Amino acid sequence: MPGVIVDCAIYRDGRRTEPPEDLSDALAEARASGDAFLWIGMYEPTEKEFDHVRHEFALHPLAVEDALTAHQRPKLEVYDDSLFMVLKPALYDEGTDTVTTGELMVFVGDSFVVTVRHGKGGALAAVRHRLEHDPDVLRHGPTAVLYAVSDAVVDHYIEVAAELQADLEDLEADVFAPSSSDPKRIAARIYGFKRQVLEFRRATTPLLQPMNRLAFGEVPFVEDHSQPFFRDVADHLTKANEYTEGLDRLLSDALAAHLAQMGVRQNDDMRKISAWAAMAAVPTMVAGIYGMNFRHMPELSVWWAYPLVLGLMATACFGLHRLFKRRGWL
């Protein structure tokens, strides 16, 4: 259990105190105090490791299954003895320009908070540290933890969206660059970028409904006076969703523009090919006529016929070249 439990503490009147080693005694102490709660942070526990916590806090089996299995959509579910919320923290890797998402489950109940984290994203050490330096917020109990965790996750969405916006600007510059780039490479970049935005949307979009429930509805184990704070988080989340939708639309426009550019380039190539084929057709036709080997061809007995025919072919090709050049085909 020590390797699974990242941190565990009792917070009394906004101040951290170390709990007893036994979880049952720690929870009983927090509830007996009246102004305290127990916060346990866990990282990727197995079913066996989480079993003791499940029994001590009377967590619902369905919520426990979701917390252990992971791969859940952001959601908020209310059970008899606890509140269960799933968030998907997003992490932007500057080295690979990719977005990865983790999972963060929060159980809130009578005088306790249990957080279960999966993946690299969503570390709560900074959130816990910030709360411990703000006792006025921490005095509000488990609600304060739920708010702080949600606020940290959503604020990081804004940062990830800004990074994606910067990457999109670089991609647009590459798409519309005057120099001809590899079309396949650009198309692959656009498609890969759309996958990153899709992964990001899976984290941000479904979270809006749970946030609105916390901000505007009556939710058990969440104090009513905390609604303005959750409304602020919901507002930031709406902003992140707007960023994401804008990125998706711009990517679709960039892909359409790239395909249009490829079509224009292909048309230019076809016009050039057609122009050269037309110029080659004139001497081919003349040479074909003379290649039929008729016996009675008057110009065969004239000495200047051969240079005249060559001159006509050259003049015709030169005229066609000037015509196609003037029309922009060459």
Coordinates of C-alpha atoms in Angstrom, one line a residue:
M1 CA 0.0 0.0 0.0
P2 CA 2.7 2.6 0.7
G3 CA 3.8 2.5 -3.0
V4 CA 0.2 2.9 -4.2
I5 CA -0.8 5.7 -1.7
V6 CA 1.1 8.7 -3.0
D7 CA -0.1 10.9 -0.1
C8 CA -2.4 10.7 2.9
A9 CA -3.3 13.4 5.4
I10 CA -6.0 14.7 7.7
Y11 CA -6.9 18.4 7.2
R12 CA -8.3 20.0 10.3
D13 CA -9.5 23.6 10.1
G14 CA -7.4 24.0 6.9
R15 CA -4.2 22.6 8.4
R16 CA -2.5 19.4 7.6
T17 CA -2.0 16.8 10.3
E18 CA -0.6 13.3 9.9
P19 CA -3.2 10.6 10.2
P20 CA -3.1 7.3 12.1
E21 CA -1.6 4.4 10.1
D22 CA -4.9 2.5 10.1
L23 CA -7.4 4.0 7.6
S24 CA -10.4 3.1 9.7
D25 CA -8.9 5.1 12.7
A26 CA -8.0 8.0 10.4
L27 CA -11.5 8.3 9.0
A28 CA -13.1 8.0 12.4
E29 CA -10.8 10.7 13.7
A30 CA -11.7 13.0 10.8
R31 CA -15.4 12.5 11.3
A32 CA -15.2 12.8 15.1
S33 CA -13.5 16.2 14.7
G34 CA -16.4 17.7 12.7
D35 CA -14.2 20.2 10.9
A36 CA -11.7 17.8 9.4
F37 CA -11.5 15.4 6.4
L38 CA -9.2 12.7 5.2
W39 CA -7.5 13.0 1.7
I40 CA -5.9 9.9 0.2
G41 CA -4.1 10.1 -3.1
M42 CA -3.5 6.8 -5.0
Y43 CA -1.7 6.0 -8.3
E44 CA -2.8 3.1 -10.5
P45 CA -3.9 0.7 -7.7
T46 CA -4.7 -2.9 -8.4
E47 CA -8.0 -4.4 -7.3
K48 CA -6.4 -6.1 -4.4
E49 CA -4.6 -2.9 -3.3
F50 CA -7.8 -0.8 -3.6
D51 CA -10.0 -3.4 -1.8
H52 CA -9.1 -2.1 1.7
V53 CA -9.9 1.5 0.7
R54 CA -13.2 0.4 -0.8
H55 CA -14.4 -1.3 2.3
E56 CA -13.3 1.4 4.7
F57 CA -15.0 4.2 2.7
A58 CA -18.0 2.1 1.6
L59 CA -17.4 3.1 -2.1
H60 CA -19.9 1.8 -4.6
P61 CA -18.8 -1.2 -6.6
L62 CA -19.6 0.4 -10.0
A63 CA -17.5 3.4 -9.1
V64 CA -14.7 1.2 -7.9
E65 CA -14.8 -0.8 -11.1
D66 CA -14.5 2.4 -13.2
A67 CA -11.7 3.7 -11.0
L68 CA -9.7 0.5 -11.4
T69 CA -10.4 -0.1 -15.1
A70 CA -9.8 3.5 -16.3
H71 CA -10.5 4.4 -19.9
Q72 CA -13.6 6.3 -18.8
R73 CA -15.3 9.4 -20.2
P74 CA -15.4 12.5 -18.0
K75 CA -18.5 12.2 -15.9
L76 CA -20.1 12.8 -12.5
E77 CA -22.1 10.2 -10.7
V78 CA -23.9 10.3 -7.4
Y79 CA -24.2 7.3 -5.1
D80 CA -25.7 6.9 -1.7
D81 CA -22.5 7.3 0.3
S82 CA -20.2 9.2 -2.1
L83 CA -19.8 11.3 -5.2
F84 CA -17.7 10.0 -8.1
M85 CA -16.1 12.2 -10.7
V86 CA -13.9 11.3 -13.6
L87 CA -11.6 13.9 -15.3
K88 CA -9.1 13.4 -18.1
P89 CA -6.0 15.6 -17.6
A90 CA -4.2 16.5 -20.8
L91 CA -0.5 16.6 -21.2
Y92 CA 1.4 18.3 -24.1
D93 CA 4.8 16.9 -25.1
E94 CA 6.9 19.6 -26.7
G95 CA 9.4 17.1 -28.0
T96 CA 6.9 15.2 -30.1
D97 CA 4.2 17.8 -30.4
T98 CA 1.6 15.3 -29.2
V99 CA -1.2 15.4 -26.6
T100 CA -1.7 12.5 -24.2
T101 CA -4.4 12.2 -21.6
G102 CA -4.4 10.5 -18.3
E103 CA -7.4 9.8 -16.0
L104 CA -8.2 11.2 -12.6
M105 CA -11.0 9.8 -10.4
V106 CA -12.2 11.7 -7.4
F107 CA -14.4 10.1 -4.6
V108 CA -16.0 12.6 -2.3
G109 CA -18.0 11.6 0.7
D110 CA -18.6 12.3 4.4
S111 CA -15.3 13.7 5.6
F112 CA -13.1 12.1 3.0
V113 CA -11.6 12.5 -0.5
V114 CA -10.0 9.7 -2.4
T115 CA -8.2 10.5 -5.7
V116 CA -7.1 7.8 -8.0
R117 CA -4.7 8.7 -10.9
H118 CA -3.9 6.8 -14.0
G119 CA -1.2 7.8 -16.6
K120 CA 1.4 10.5 -16.6
G121 CA -0.9 13.5 -16.6
G122 CA -2.8 14.8 -13.6
A123 CA -0.2 14.8 -10.8
L124 CA -1.9 16.4 -7.8
A125 CA 1.2 17.2 -5.8
A126 CA 1.1 20.9 -6.9
V127 CA -2.7 21.1 -6.2
R128 CA -2.2 19.7 -2.7
H129 CA 0.7 22.0 -2.1
R130 CA -1.2 25.0 -3.2
L131 CA -4.2 24.1 -1.0
E132 CA -2.0 23.6 2.0
H133 CA -0.8 27.1 1.6
D134 CA -4.3 28.5 1.5
P135 CA -6.1 27.3 4.6
D136 CA -9.1 29.6 4.0
V137 CA -10.0 27.5 0.9
L138 CA -9.1 24.2 2.5
R139 CA -11.4 24.8 5.4
H140 CA -14.3 24.2 3.1
G141 CA -13.5 20.5 3.2
P142 CA -13.8 17.9 0.4
T143 CA -15.6 20.4 -1.8
A144 CA -12.5 22.6 -1.8
V145 CA -10.4 19.6 -3.0
L146 CA -12.9 18.8 -5.8
Y147 CA -12.9 22.4 -6.9
A148 CA -9.1 22.7 -6.8
V149 CA -8.6 19.5 -8.8
S150 CA -11.1 20.5 -11.4
D151 CA -9.7 24.0 -11.7
A152 CA -6.2 22.7 -12.1
V153 CA -7.2 20.2 -14.8
V154 CA -9.3 22.8 -16.8
D155 CA -6.7 25.5 -16.5
H156 CA -4.1 23.1 -18.0
Y157 CA -6.6 22.6 -20.9
I158 CA -6.1 26.3 -21.8
E159 CA -2.4 25.9 -21.8
V160 CA -2.6 22.8 -24.0
A161 CA -5.0 24.6 -26.4
A162 CA -2.5 27.4 -26.7
E163 CA 0.3 25.0 -27.6
L164 CA -1.9 23.4 -30.2
Q165 CA -2.7 26.8 -31.6
A166 CA 1.0 27.6 -32.0
D167 CA 1.5 24.2 -33.8
L168 CA -1.4 24.9 -36.1
E169 CA 0.0 28.3 -37.1
D170 CA 3.3 26.5 -38.1
L171 CA 1.3 23.9 -40.0
E172 CA -0.7 26.6 -41.9
A173 CA 2.5 28.4 -42.8
D174 CA 3.8 25.1 -44.3
V175 CA 0.5 24.4 -46.2
F176 CA 0.5 27.9 -47.8
A177 CA 4.2 28.2 -48.3
P178 CA 5.2 29.4 -51.8
S179 CA 7.8 26.6 -52.2
S180 CA 6.4 23.3 -53.1
S181 CA 6.5 20.9 -50.2
D182 CA 5.8 17.2 -50.2
P183 CA 2.0 16.9 -50.5
K184 CA 2.0 13.5 -48.8
R185 CA 4.0 14.8 -45.8
I186 CA 1.7 17.8 -45.4
A187 CA -1.4 15.6 -45.6
A188 CA 0.0 13.2 -43.0
R189 CA 0.8 16.1 -40.7
I190 CA -2.8 17.5 -41.0
Y191 CA -4.3 14.1 -40.3
G192 CA -1.9 13.5 -37.3
F193 CA -2.9 16.9 -36.0
K194 CA -6.6 16.1 -36.3
R195 CA -6.0 13.0 -34.2
Q196 CA -4.3 15.1 -31.5
V197 CA -7.3 17.5 -31.5
L198 CA -9.7 14.6 -31.3
E199 CA -7.9 13.2 -28.3
F200 CA -8.0 16.6 -26.7
R201 CA -11.8 16.9 -27.4
R202 CA -12.4 13.6 -25.8
A203 CA -11.1 15.1 -22.6
T204 CA -12.7 18.5 -22.7
T205 CA -16.2 18.2 -24.3
P206 CA -17.8 15.5 -22.1
L207 CA -16.6 17.4 -18.9
L208 CA -18.9 20.3 -19.6
Q209 CA -22.1 18.6 -18.4
P210 CA -20.6 17.5 -15.1
M211 CA -19.2 21.0 -14.5
N212 CA -22.6 22.5 -15.2
R213 CA -24.2 20.1 -12.7
L214 CA -21.7 21.3 -10.0
A215 CA -22.1 24.9 -11.0
F216 CA -25.9 25.1 -11.3
G217 CA -27.4 22.1 -9.6
E218 CA -27.7 20.6 -6.2
V219 CA -25.2 17.9 -5.8
P220 CA -24.7 15.8 -2.6
F221 CA -21.5 16.2 -0.7
V222 CA -20.9 19.6 -2.5
E223 CA -21.6 22.8 -0.5
D224 CA -24.0 25.2 -2.2
H225 CA -21.8 28.2 -1.6
S226 CA -19.2 26.6 -3.8
Q227 CA -21.3 26.9 -7.0
P228 CA -19.8 30.3 -8.1
F229 CA -16.4 28.7 -8.0
F230 CA -17.5 25.8 -10.1
R231 CA -19.2 28.3 -12.5
D232 CA -15.8 29.9 -13.0
V233 CA -14.3 26.5 -13.8
A234 CA -17.2 25.8 -16.2
D235 CA -16.5 29.2 -17.9
H236 CA -12.9 28.3 -18.4
L237 CA -13.9 24.9 -19.7
T238 CA -16.2 26.5 -22.2
K239 CA -13.3 28.7 -23.4
A240 CA -11.2 25.6 -23.8
N241 CA -13.9 23.9 -25.8
E242 CA -14.3 26.9 -28.0
Y243 CA -10.5 26.8 -28.7
T244 CA -10.8 23.1 -29.5
E245 CA -13.7 23.6 -31.9
G246 CA -11.9 26.4 -33.6
L247 CA -8.8 24.3 -34.0
D248 CA -10.9 21.5 -35.6
R249 CA -12.5 23.9 -38.0
L250 CA -9.2 25.5 -39.0
L251 CA -7.7 22.0 -39.6
S252 CA -10.6 21.1 -41.8
D253 CA -10.1 24.3 -43.8
A254 CA -6.4 23.7 -44.0
L255 CA -7.0 20.2 -45.4
A256 CA -9.5 21.5 -47.9
A257 CA -7.0 24.3 -49.0
H258 CA -4.2 21.7 -49.3
L259 CA -6.4 19.5 -51.5
A260 CA -7.4 22.5 -53.6
Q261 CA -3.8 23.4 -54.0
M262 CA -3.0 19.9 -55.1
G263 CA -5.8 20.0 -57.6
V264 CA -4.5 23.4 -59.0
R265 CA -1.0 21.9 -59.3
Q266 CA -2.3 18.9 -61.1
N267 CA -4.3 21.1 -63.5
D268 CA -1.2 23.1 -64.2
D269 CA 0.7 19.9 -64.9
M270 CA -2.0 18.6 -67.2
R271 CA -2.1 21.9 -69.2
K272 CA 1.7 21.8 -69.6
I273 CA 1.5 18.2 -70.8
S274 CA -1.3 19.0 -73.2
A275 CA 0.6 22.0 -74.6
W276 CA 3.7 20.0 -75.3
A277 CA 1.6 17.2 -76.8
A278 CA -0.1 19.7 -79.1
M279 CA 3.3 21.0 -80.2
A280 CA 4.6 17.5 -80.8
A281 CA 1.4 16.6 -82.8
V282 CA 2.2 19.0 -85.7
P283 CA 5.6 17.6 -86.8
T284 CA 4.2 14.1 -86.1
M285 CA 1.3 14.7 -88.5
V286 CA 3.6 16.1 -91.2
A287 CA 6.1 13.3 -90.7
G288 CA 3.2 10.8 -90.9
I289 CA 2.0 12.1 -94.2
Y290 CA 5.5 11.9 -95.7
G291 CA 6.0 8.5 -94.2
M292 CA 3.1 7.0 -96.3
N293 CA 5.5 6.5 -99.3
F294 CA 3.1 7.5 -102.0
R295 CA 4.7 7.4 -105.5
H296 CA 3.1 10.6 -106.9
M297 CA 3.9 13.4 -104.3
P298 CA 4.8 16.5 -106.3
E299 CA 7.0 18.0 -103.6
L300 CA 9.3 15.0 -103.6
S301 CA 11.0 16.2 -106.8
V302 CA 11.5 19.8 -105.7
W303 CA 14.9 20.5 -104.0
W304 CA 13.5 23.2 -101.6
A305 CA 10.5 21.0 -100.4
Y306 CA 12.5 19.4 -97.6
P307 CA 13.7 22.6 -96.0
L308 CA 10.3 24.2 -96.5
V309 CA 8.5 21.4 -94.7
L310 CA 11.1 21.6 -91.8
G311 CA 10.5 25.3 -91.7
L312 CA 6.7 24.9 -91.6
M313 CA 7.0 22.4 -88.7
A314 CA 9.3 24.7 -86.8
T315 CA 7.1 27.7 -87.4
A316 CA 4.0 25.8 -86.3
C317 CA 5.7 24.6 -83.1
F318 CA 7.0 28.1 -82.4
G319 CA 3.5 29.6 -82.9
L320 CA 1.9 27.1 -80.6
H321 CA 4.5 27.7 -78.0
R322 CA 3.9 31.5 -78.0
L323 CA 0.1 30.9 -77.8
F324 CA 0.3 28.5 -74.9
K325 CA 2.9 30.8 -73.2
R326 CA 0.6 33.8 -73.5
R327 CA -2.3 31.8 -72.0
G328 CA -0.2 30.7 -69.1
W329 CA -0.1 27.0 -70.0
L330 CA 3.7 27.0 -70.1

